[in-house]
Amino acid sequence: MGTEAVLRAAIGNAHRVVVKVGSSSLTGPGGGAIDEARLVALVGHLAAVRERGGEVVLVSSGAIAAGLGPLGLTARPRDLATQQAAASVGQGALVAAYARAFAQHHLTVGQVLLTADDVTRRTHYTNARRTLTRLLSLGIVPVVNENDTVATHEIRFGDNDRLAALVSHLVGADALVLLTDVDALYDGPPSRAGSQRISAVLSGEDLAGVEIGGTGSSVGSGGMATKVESAGIAGAAGIPTILSRLADAGHALAGDDVGTVFAPQARSRASRQLWIAHATTPRGRLIVDEGAVTALTKRRTSLLPAGIVEVQGTFTGGDPVDVCAPDGRAIARGLVNYSSGELPNMLGRSTHDLARDLGAAYEREVIHRDDLVML
């Protein structure tokens, strides 16, 4: 059995599966209402996974799209405030539709709304994992979405493809299934004559020369590029991914020869490192000297104030920041322990001196190595 066949078999036999469905797959041609027939069909496939003894986490877009009609809008709004309003109206309708559909299979859903902030700060991350794990142990189908009602540009995942990949690692999934309105990844635009389906991506070399486009929908926020990126995020966690269209969901979940399957990497990153690297948007930059670059990259140390030469941006303690070499190249991302207002007076000084002059609270790292991931 070849590598691709092994991957597809693993997905077909996966015990815990994260399934992501996009807005354009769930809504009608105009994008202003949920297509109940499509949603019911999807739920039927997910219920089949449960019937064979598996577990399912559903990451569903569609809240903003479902709110467009009631708000009298015809396309996804560009401004954040209107997106939030549409999500507020549409989220209830979306979850209600899922609740009705799963109830036909005697299954109960539980809504989980996340922002990037919820899962990068240590206590919030632990709470999110605990909640999802407990829902699964109780036999509930978690329906996860980004909390578009309150998320700002600074604390957004950006799209649910990336969220799904991160959730798959959060719950220790055995497979990730990305459902979209395109049947697979192609080596060029699918509409172009001669473009060929790529059935498997076993390494980064398989993507060399591939034209990967953006979103083709008026209601979605992601595109093929984000799906390929998300498969890479899941792969970094050791999780195989299959990309397929909603109409082929049953075949994708069964491991049949549809869509495009992505192989996981041999080595996986620790959970919080994956989230810090991929779920956060940096609020600032810390420029460090060459000595600090060496300590961070070679010895994997924490970042101390002595090695920082410049602070850029405005941030508070607990925010994500990029750590940059003297030439401006980002070498790491981490959660900082101090605000941008506190740090300038600490630069170049040892933690011992800071503790002596400012108090014991300053005898700590700027970024602890457990909160730091190399880029």
Tab-separated table of C-alpha atoms in Angstrom:
chain	number	residue	atom	x	y	z
A	1	MET	CA	0.000	0.000	0.000
A	2	GLY	CA	1.443	3.370	-1.032
A	3	THR	CA	1.847	6.411	1.191
A	4	GLU	CA	-1.258	8.126	-0.165
A	5	ALA	CA	-3.382	5.022	0.372
A	6	VAL	CA	-2.076	4.702	3.923
A	7	LEU	CA	-2.971	8.323	4.646
A	8	ARG	CA	-6.479	7.943	3.253
A	9	ALA	CA	-7.004	4.758	5.239
A	10	ALA	CA	-5.856	6.546	8.401
A	11	ILE	CA	-8.402	9.298	7.784
A	12	GLY	CA	-11.157	6.760	7.103
A	13	ASN	CA	-10.359	4.965	10.374
A	14	ALA	CA	-9.737	8.087	12.459
A	15	HIS	CA	-11.365	8.036	15.872
A	16	ARG	CA	-11.408	11.792	16.544
A	17	VAL	CA	-12.012	13.968	13.500
A	18	VAL	CA	-12.157	17.735	13.138
A	19	VAL	CA	-14.305	18.808	10.174
A	20	LYS	CA	-14.351	22.362	8.862
A	21	VAL	CA	-17.019	23.646	6.488
A	22	GLY	CA	-16.902	27.040	4.800
A	23	SER	CA	-19.547	29.708	4.377
A	24	SER	CA	-19.847	29.273	0.623
A	25	SER	CA	-20.591	25.569	1.098
A	26	LEU	CA	-23.426	26.180	3.555
A	27	THR	CA	-25.227	29.098	1.936
A	28	GLY	CA	-27.286	29.449	-1.207
A	29	PRO	CA	-26.096	31.110	-4.424
A	30	GLY	CA	-26.723	34.597	-3.019
A	31	GLY	CA	-24.983	33.820	0.236
A	32	GLY	CA	-27.700	35.419	2.353
A	33	ALA	CA	-29.214	32.368	3.987
A	34	ILE	CA	-28.258	28.916	5.195
A	35	ASP	CA	-29.036	26.146	2.702
A	36	GLU	CA	-30.732	23.684	5.050
A	37	ALA	CA	-30.429	20.803	2.573
A	38	ARG	CA	-26.648	21.164	2.436
A	39	LEU	CA	-26.392	21.476	6.193
A	40	VAL	CA	-28.591	18.421	6.779
A	41	ALA	CA	-26.533	16.375	4.315
A	42	LEU	CA	-23.312	17.331	6.104
A	43	VAL	CA	-24.768	16.431	9.483
A	44	GLY	CA	-25.750	13.030	8.118
A	45	HIS	CA	-22.124	12.292	7.228
A	46	LEU	CA	-20.901	13.456	10.640
A	47	ALA	CA	-23.538	11.359	12.380
A	48	ALA	CA	-22.241	8.342	10.455
A	49	VAL	CA	-18.813	8.911	12.023
A	50	ARG	CA	-20.450	8.890	15.443
A	51	GLU	CA	-22.403	5.733	14.601
A	52	ARG	CA	-19.176	3.856	13.848
A	53	GLY	CA	-17.796	4.904	17.249
A	54	GLY	CA	-15.866	7.990	16.260
A	55	GLU	CA	-15.879	11.518	17.659
A	56	VAL	CA	-16.455	14.719	15.698
A	57	VAL	CA	-15.613	18.360	16.280
A	58	LEU	CA	-17.282	20.622	13.718
A	59	VAL	CA	-15.674	23.969	12.915
A	60	SER	CA	-18.340	25.829	10.994
A	61	SER	CA	-18.273	29.131	9.207
A	62	GLY	CA	-21.528	30.704	8.158
A	63	ALA	CA	-22.532	32.986	11.027
A	64	ILE	CA	-21.799	36.199	9.144
A	65	ALA	CA	-23.247	34.813	5.925
A	66	ALA	CA	-26.415	33.714	7.718
A	67	GLY	CA	-26.843	37.217	9.115
A	68	LEU	CA	-26.645	38.998	5.765
A	69	GLY	CA	-30.241	38.372	4.716
A	70	PRO	CA	-31.870	39.537	7.967
A	71	LEU	CA	-29.707	42.682	7.837
A	72	GLY	CA	-30.643	43.368	4.224
A	73	LEU	CA	-27.081	42.888	2.945
A	74	THR	CA	-26.115	41.113	-0.267
A	75	ALA	CA	-22.394	40.514	0.318
A	76	ARG	CA	-19.993	40.074	3.200
A	77	PRO	CA	-19.412	43.525	4.762
A	78	ARG	CA	-15.921	44.954	4.728
A	79	ASP	CA	-16.024	46.876	8.003
A	80	LEU	CA	-15.518	45.039	11.278
A	81	ALA	CA	-18.537	46.529	13.081
A	82	THR	CA	-20.994	45.305	10.438
A	83	GLN	CA	-19.304	41.900	10.350
A	84	GLN	CA	-19.804	41.698	14.108
A	85	ALA	CA	-23.452	42.688	13.780
A	86	ALA	CA	-24.050	40.096	11.076
A	87	ALA	CA	-22.351	37.431	13.205
A	88	SER	CA	-24.513	38.342	16.190
A	89	VAL	CA	-27.683	37.864	14.131
A	90	GLY	CA	-26.486	34.832	12.202
A	91	GLN	CA	-24.756	32.762	14.887
A	92	GLY	CA	-28.003	31.855	16.631
A	93	ALA	CA	-29.637	30.811	13.379
A	94	LEU	CA	-26.635	28.699	12.423
A	95	VAL	CA	-26.425	26.793	15.697
A	96	ALA	CA	-30.199	26.325	15.797
A	97	ALA	CA	-30.045	24.727	12.356
A	98	TYR	CA	-27.284	22.374	13.499
A	99	ALA	CA	-29.194	21.503	16.672
A	100	ARG	CA	-32.264	20.534	14.632
A	101	ALA	CA	-30.279	18.475	12.154
A	102	PHE	CA	-28.213	16.583	14.752
A	103	ALA	CA	-31.333	15.948	16.849
A	104	GLN	CA	-32.646	13.819	13.982
A	105	HIS	CA	-29.723	11.499	14.757
A	106	HIS	CA	-30.263	11.737	18.538
A	107	LEU	CA	-27.134	13.844	18.955
A	108	THR	CA	-26.691	17.073	20.923
A	109	VAL	CA	-24.492	19.995	19.915
A	110	GLY	CA	-22.562	22.415	22.093
A	111	GLN	CA	-21.503	25.832	20.828
A	112	VAL	CA	-17.895	26.914	21.410
A	113	LEU	CA	-16.871	30.416	20.307
A	114	LEU	CA	-13.174	31.275	20.359
A	115	THR	CA	-10.910	34.227	19.714
A	116	ALA	CA	-7.156	33.987	19.258
A	117	ASP	CA	-6.782	35.635	22.661
A	118	ASP	CA	-8.734	32.781	24.245
A	119	VAL	CA	-6.235	30.161	23.206
A	120	THR	CA	-2.848	31.850	23.378
A	121	ARG	CA	-2.915	33.031	26.967
A	122	ARG	CA	-2.003	30.061	29.117
A	123	THR	CA	-5.086	29.843	31.358
A	124	HIS	CA	-7.491	30.476	28.487
A	125	TYR	CA	-5.780	27.844	26.353
A	126	THR	CA	-6.123	25.261	29.101
A	127	ASN	CA	-9.783	26.145	29.588
A	128	ALA	CA	-10.546	25.793	25.877
A	129	ARG	CA	-8.916	22.366	25.723
A	130	ARG	CA	-10.671	21.220	28.881
A	131	THR	CA	-14.076	22.362	27.614
A	132	LEU	CA	-13.747	20.637	24.246
A	133	THR	CA	-12.412	17.444	25.784
A	134	ARG	CA	-15.253	17.318	28.283
A	135	LEU	CA	-17.884	17.917	25.614
A	136	LEU	CA	-16.522	14.992	23.618
A	137	SER	CA	-16.448	12.734	26.668
A	138	LEU	CA	-20.123	13.555	27.260
A	139	GLY	CA	-21.022	12.542	23.722
A	140	ILE	CA	-21.679	16.117	22.571
A	141	VAL	CA	-20.753	17.374	19.104
A	142	PRO	CA	-18.873	20.672	19.619
A	143	VAL	CA	-19.701	23.283	16.990
A	144	VAL	CA	-16.778	25.710	16.976
A	145	ASN	CA	-16.606	29.112	15.354
A	146	GLU	CA	-14.527	32.230	15.740
A	147	ASN	CA	-16.285	34.648	18.063
A	148	ASP	CA	-16.872	37.166	15.285
A	149	THR	CA	-19.259	39.169	17.473
A	150	VAL	CA	-16.462	40.454	19.712
A	151	ALA	CA	-13.201	39.636	17.903
A	152	THR	CA	-11.217	42.654	16.766
A	153	HIS	CA	-8.671	42.716	13.974
A	154	GLU	CA	-5.885	42.237	16.524
A	155	ILE	CA	-7.371	39.085	18.076
A	156	ARG	CA	-8.799	37.340	15.035
A	157	PHE	CA	-7.668	33.983	13.682
A	158	GLY	CA	-8.373	35.450	10.261
A	159	ASP	CA	-10.305	32.489	8.893
A	160	ASN	CA	-11.796	29.236	10.117
A	161	ASP	CA	-9.393	27.074	8.114
A	162	ARG	CA	-6.573	28.111	10.414
A	163	LEU	CA	-8.855	27.830	13.433
A	164	ALA	CA	-9.779	24.260	12.428
A	165	ALA	CA	-6.136	23.250	12.103
A	166	LEU	CA	-5.356	24.644	15.534
A	167	VAL	CA	-8.429	23.043	17.104
A	168	SER	CA	-7.400	19.699	15.612
A	169	HIS	CA	-4.180	19.949	17.586
A	170	LEU	CA	-5.928	21.275	20.672
A	171	VAL	CA	-8.173	18.188	20.892
A	172	GLY	CA	-5.577	15.674	19.707
A	173	ALA	CA	-7.478	14.837	16.520
A	174	ASP	CA	-6.520	11.920	14.312
A	175	ALA	CA	-7.562	13.701	11.116
A	176	LEU	CA	-8.621	17.088	9.767
A	177	VAL	CA	-11.193	17.376	6.967
A	178	LEU	CA	-11.492	20.735	5.171
A	179	LEU	CA	-14.713	21.019	3.157
A	180	THR	CA	-15.029	23.779	0.601
A	181	ASP	CA	-16.692	24.546	-2.738
A	182	VAL	CA	-13.727	23.228	-4.751
A	183	ASP	CA	-13.298	19.468	-5.102
A	184	ALA	CA	-9.499	19.412	-4.628
A	185	LEU	CA	-6.243	21.307	-4.930
A	186	TYR	CA	-5.222	21.746	-8.565
A	187	ASP	CA	-1.870	22.610	-10.107
A	188	GLY	CA	-3.491	25.761	-11.543
A	189	PRO	CA	-6.840	27.543	-11.443
A	190	PRO	CA	-9.511	24.788	-11.607
A	191	SER	CA	-11.366	26.759	-14.277
A	192	ARG	CA	-8.337	26.783	-16.566
A	193	ALA	CA	-8.281	24.088	-19.231
A	194	GLY	CA	-5.572	21.538	-18.549
A	195	SER	CA	-5.351	22.102	-14.768
A	196	GLN	CA	-4.820	18.786	-13.016
A	197	ARG	CA	-6.028	17.628	-9.622
A	198	ILE	CA	-3.288	17.005	-7.074
A	199	SER	CA	-4.405	13.891	-5.224
A	200	ALA	CA	-1.717	13.999	-2.544
A	201	VAL	CA	0.799	16.430	-1.064
A	202	LEU	CA	3.425	14.309	0.655
A	203	SER	CA	6.015	17.074	1.113
A	204	GLY	CA	6.530	20.742	0.409
A	205	GLU	CA	8.202	19.827	-2.873
A	206	ASP	CA	4.827	18.694	-4.209
A	207	LEU	CA	3.634	22.306	-4.069
A	208	ALA	CA	6.530	23.710	-6.109
A	209	GLY	CA	5.155	25.592	-9.089
A	210	VAL	CA	1.535	25.202	-7.998
A	211	GLU	CA	-0.639	28.313	-8.472
A	212	ILE	CA	-2.674	28.636	-5.287
A	213	GLY	CA	-5.489	31.156	-5.520
A	214	GLY	CA	-7.510	33.140	-3.008
A	215	THR	CA	-11.176	33.070	-2.124
A	216	GLY	CA	-13.693	32.767	-4.908
A	217	SER	CA	-16.750	33.482	-2.799
A	218	SER	CA	-18.540	36.672	-1.819
A	219	VAL	CA	-19.385	35.268	1.603
A	220	GLY	CA	-16.187	33.497	2.658
A	221	SER	CA	-13.004	34.911	4.176
A	222	GLY	CA	-10.581	32.114	3.324
A	223	GLY	CA	-9.283	30.687	0.063
A	224	MET	CA	-7.180	27.840	-1.253
A	225	ALA	CA	-4.007	29.461	0.092
A	226	THR	CA	-5.391	29.429	3.646
A	227	LYS	CA	-6.444	25.798	3.267
A	228	VAL	CA	-2.986	24.737	2.174
A	229	GLU	CA	-1.518	26.740	5.056
A	230	SER	CA	-3.950	25.077	7.461
A	231	ALA	CA	-2.992	21.630	6.215
A	232	GLY	CA	0.594	22.607	6.993
A	233	ILE	CA	-0.344	23.700	10.516
A	234	ALA	CA	-2.136	20.413	11.133
A	235	GLY	CA	0.792	18.570	9.594
A	236	ALA	CA	3.140	20.284	12.042
A	237	ALA	CA	1.028	18.672	14.760
A	238	GLY	CA	1.329	15.244	13.113
A	239	ILE	CA	-2.248	15.259	11.822
A	240	PRO	CA	-3.150	14.237	8.226
A	241	THR	CA	-5.555	16.500	6.327
A	242	ILE	CA	-7.924	15.966	3.435
A	243	LEU	CA	-9.305	18.839	1.362
A	244	SER	CA	-12.515	18.160	-0.534
A	245	ARG	CA	-15.883	19.653	-1.468
A	246	LEU	CA	-18.979	19.363	0.684
A	247	ALA	CA	-20.684	17.105	-1.881
A	248	ASP	CA	-17.909	14.536	-1.358
A	249	ALA	CA	-17.859	14.790	2.442
A	250	GLY	CA	-18.948	11.183	2.965
A	251	HIS	CA	-16.224	9.877	0.673
A	252	ALA	CA	-13.598	12.145	2.255
A	253	LEU	CA	-14.487	10.924	5.744
A	254	ALA	CA	-14.363	7.317	4.514
A	255	GLY	CA	-10.865	7.780	3.105
A	256	ASP	CA	-11.929	7.331	-0.513
A	257	ASP	CA	-10.004	8.707	-3.479
A	258	VAL	CA	-11.464	12.216	-3.530
A	259	GLY	CA	-9.961	15.636	-2.907
A	260	THR	CA	-6.357	16.162	-1.906
A	261	VAL	CA	-4.714	14.484	1.056
A	262	PHE	CA	-1.829	16.155	2.923
A	263	ALA	CA	0.767	14.129	4.805
A	264	PRO	CA	1.779	15.176	8.334
A	265	GLN	CA	5.330	16.002	9.301
A	266	ALA	CA	7.463	13.399	11.020
A	267	ARG	CA	8.050	15.645	14.052
A	268	SER	CA	5.318	17.707	15.645
A	269	ARG	CA	5.477	20.897	17.666
A	270	ALA	CA	4.263	21.201	21.231
A	271	SER	CA	0.667	22.413	21.452
A	272	ARG	CA	1.175	25.897	22.862
A	273	GLN	CA	4.098	26.547	20.537
A	274	LEU	CA	1.874	25.764	17.576
A	275	TRP	CA	-0.801	28.142	18.829
A	276	ILE	CA	1.639	30.944	19.583
A	277	ALA	CA	3.196	30.620	16.122
A	278	HIS	CA	-0.020	30.397	14.122
A	279	ALA	CA	-2.929	31.777	16.180
A	280	THR	CA	-1.476	35.116	17.159
A	281	THR	CA	-0.931	38.472	15.517
A	282	PRO	CA	2.084	40.268	17.008
A	283	ARG	CA	1.301	43.551	18.774
A	284	GLY	CA	4.909	44.729	18.708
A	285	ARG	CA	8.554	43.898	18.030
A	286	LEU	CA	11.580	43.476	20.248
A	287	ILE	CA	14.908	44.044	18.483
A	288	VAL	CA	17.698	42.020	20.104
A	289	ASP	CA	21.489	41.935	19.746
A	290	GLU	CA	23.486	39.144	18.123
A	291	GLY	CA	24.262	37.595	21.485
A	292	ALA	CA	20.572	37.215	22.216
A	293	VAL	CA	19.984	35.776	18.724
A	294	THR	CA	22.568	33.092	19.431
A	295	ALA	CA	21.154	32.332	22.887
A	296	LEU	CA	17.615	32.015	21.550
A	297	THR	CA	18.336	30.028	18.398
A	298	LYS	CA	21.183	27.823	19.595
A	299	ARG	CA	20.528	27.315	23.308
A	300	ARG	CA	16.728	27.858	23.311
A	301	THR	CA	16.942	30.193	26.314
A	302	SER	CA	14.368	32.645	27.621
A	303	LEU	CA	14.605	36.250	26.439
A	304	LEU	CA	16.166	38.537	29.048
A	305	PRO	CA	16.171	42.354	29.084
A	306	ALA	CA	19.961	42.466	28.745
A	307	GLY	CA	19.758	41.332	25.128
A	308	ILE	CA	17.068	43.767	23.943
A	309	VAL	CA	18.152	46.948	22.175
A	310	GLU	CA	14.839	48.417	20.958
A	311	VAL	CA	11.083	48.179	21.615
A	312	GLN	CA	8.594	48.819	18.806
A	313	GLY	CA	4.799	48.976	19.019
A	314	THR	CA	2.334	49.261	21.875
A	315	PHE	CA	1.457	46.178	23.916
A	316	THR	CA	0.667	44.969	27.420
A	317	GLY	CA	1.882	42.037	29.465
A	318	GLY	CA	0.668	38.748	27.995
A	319	ASP	CA	0.489	40.066	24.415
A	320	PRO	CA	2.264	38.297	21.531
A	321	VAL	CA	5.320	40.066	20.103
A	322	ASP	CA	7.912	39.192	17.493
A	323	VAL	CA	11.557	38.937	18.496
A	324	CYS	CA	13.763	40.294	15.726
A	325	ALA	CA	17.443	40.117	14.875
A	326	PRO	CA	19.398	43.383	14.370
A	327	ASP	CA	18.548	43.308	10.645
A	328	GLY	CA	14.808	43.277	11.465
A	329	ARG	CA	14.259	39.615	10.597
A	330	ALA	CA	11.716	37.939	12.924
A	331	ILE	CA	13.336	34.913	14.546
A	332	ALA	CA	10.757	34.092	17.225
A	333	ARG	CA	7.341	34.962	18.587
A	334	GLY	CA	6.354	34.904	22.223
A	335	LEU	CA	4.097	36.173	24.974
A	336	VAL	CA	5.764	39.101	26.702
A	337	ASN	CA	5.711	39.577	30.478
A	338	TYR	CA	6.004	43.364	30.432
A	339	SER	CA	4.246	46.236	28.686
A	340	SER	CA	5.836	48.416	26.025
A	341	GLY	CA	5.840	51.219	28.593
A	342	GLU	CA	7.874	49.262	31.129
A	343	LEU	CA	10.508	47.765	28.848
A	344	PRO	CA	12.506	50.805	27.672
A	345	ASN	CA	13.898	51.413	31.168
A	346	MET	CA	14.948	47.751	31.407
A	347	LEU	CA	16.936	47.392	28.196
A	348	GLY	CA	20.493	46.142	28.494
A	349	ARG	CA	20.189	45.485	32.224
A	350	SER	CA	20.466	42.166	34.070
A	351	THR	CA	17.498	40.760	35.959
A	352	HIS	CA	19.606	40.871	39.130
A	353	ASP	CA	20.152	44.621	38.788
A	354	LEU	CA	16.495	45.206	37.969
A	355	ALA	CA	15.356	43.253	41.016
A	356	ARG	CA	17.714	45.246	43.225
A	357	ASP	CA	16.572	48.619	41.876
A	358	LEU	CA	12.899	48.009	41.078
A	359	GLY	CA	11.840	45.046	43.201
A	360	ALA	CA	11.585	41.262	43.006
A	361	ALA	CA	8.780	41.394	40.407
A	362	TYR	CA	11.380	42.474	37.825
A	363	GLU	CA	13.616	39.438	38.330
A	364	ARG	CA	11.840	37.519	35.588
A	365	GLU	CA	12.287	36.944	31.893
A	366	VAL	CA	10.861	39.287	29.286
A	367	ILE	CA	9.618	36.162	27.516
A	368	HIS	CA	9.892	32.757	29.175
A	369	ARG	CA	11.122	29.982	26.895
A	370	ASP	CA	7.858	28.072	27.443
A	371	ASP	CA	6.036	31.055	25.881
A	372	LEU	CA	8.498	31.448	23.004
A	373	VAL	CA	8.489	29.701	19.625
A	374	MET	CA	11.148	29.973	16.953
A	375	LEU	CA	9.910	31.022	13.512
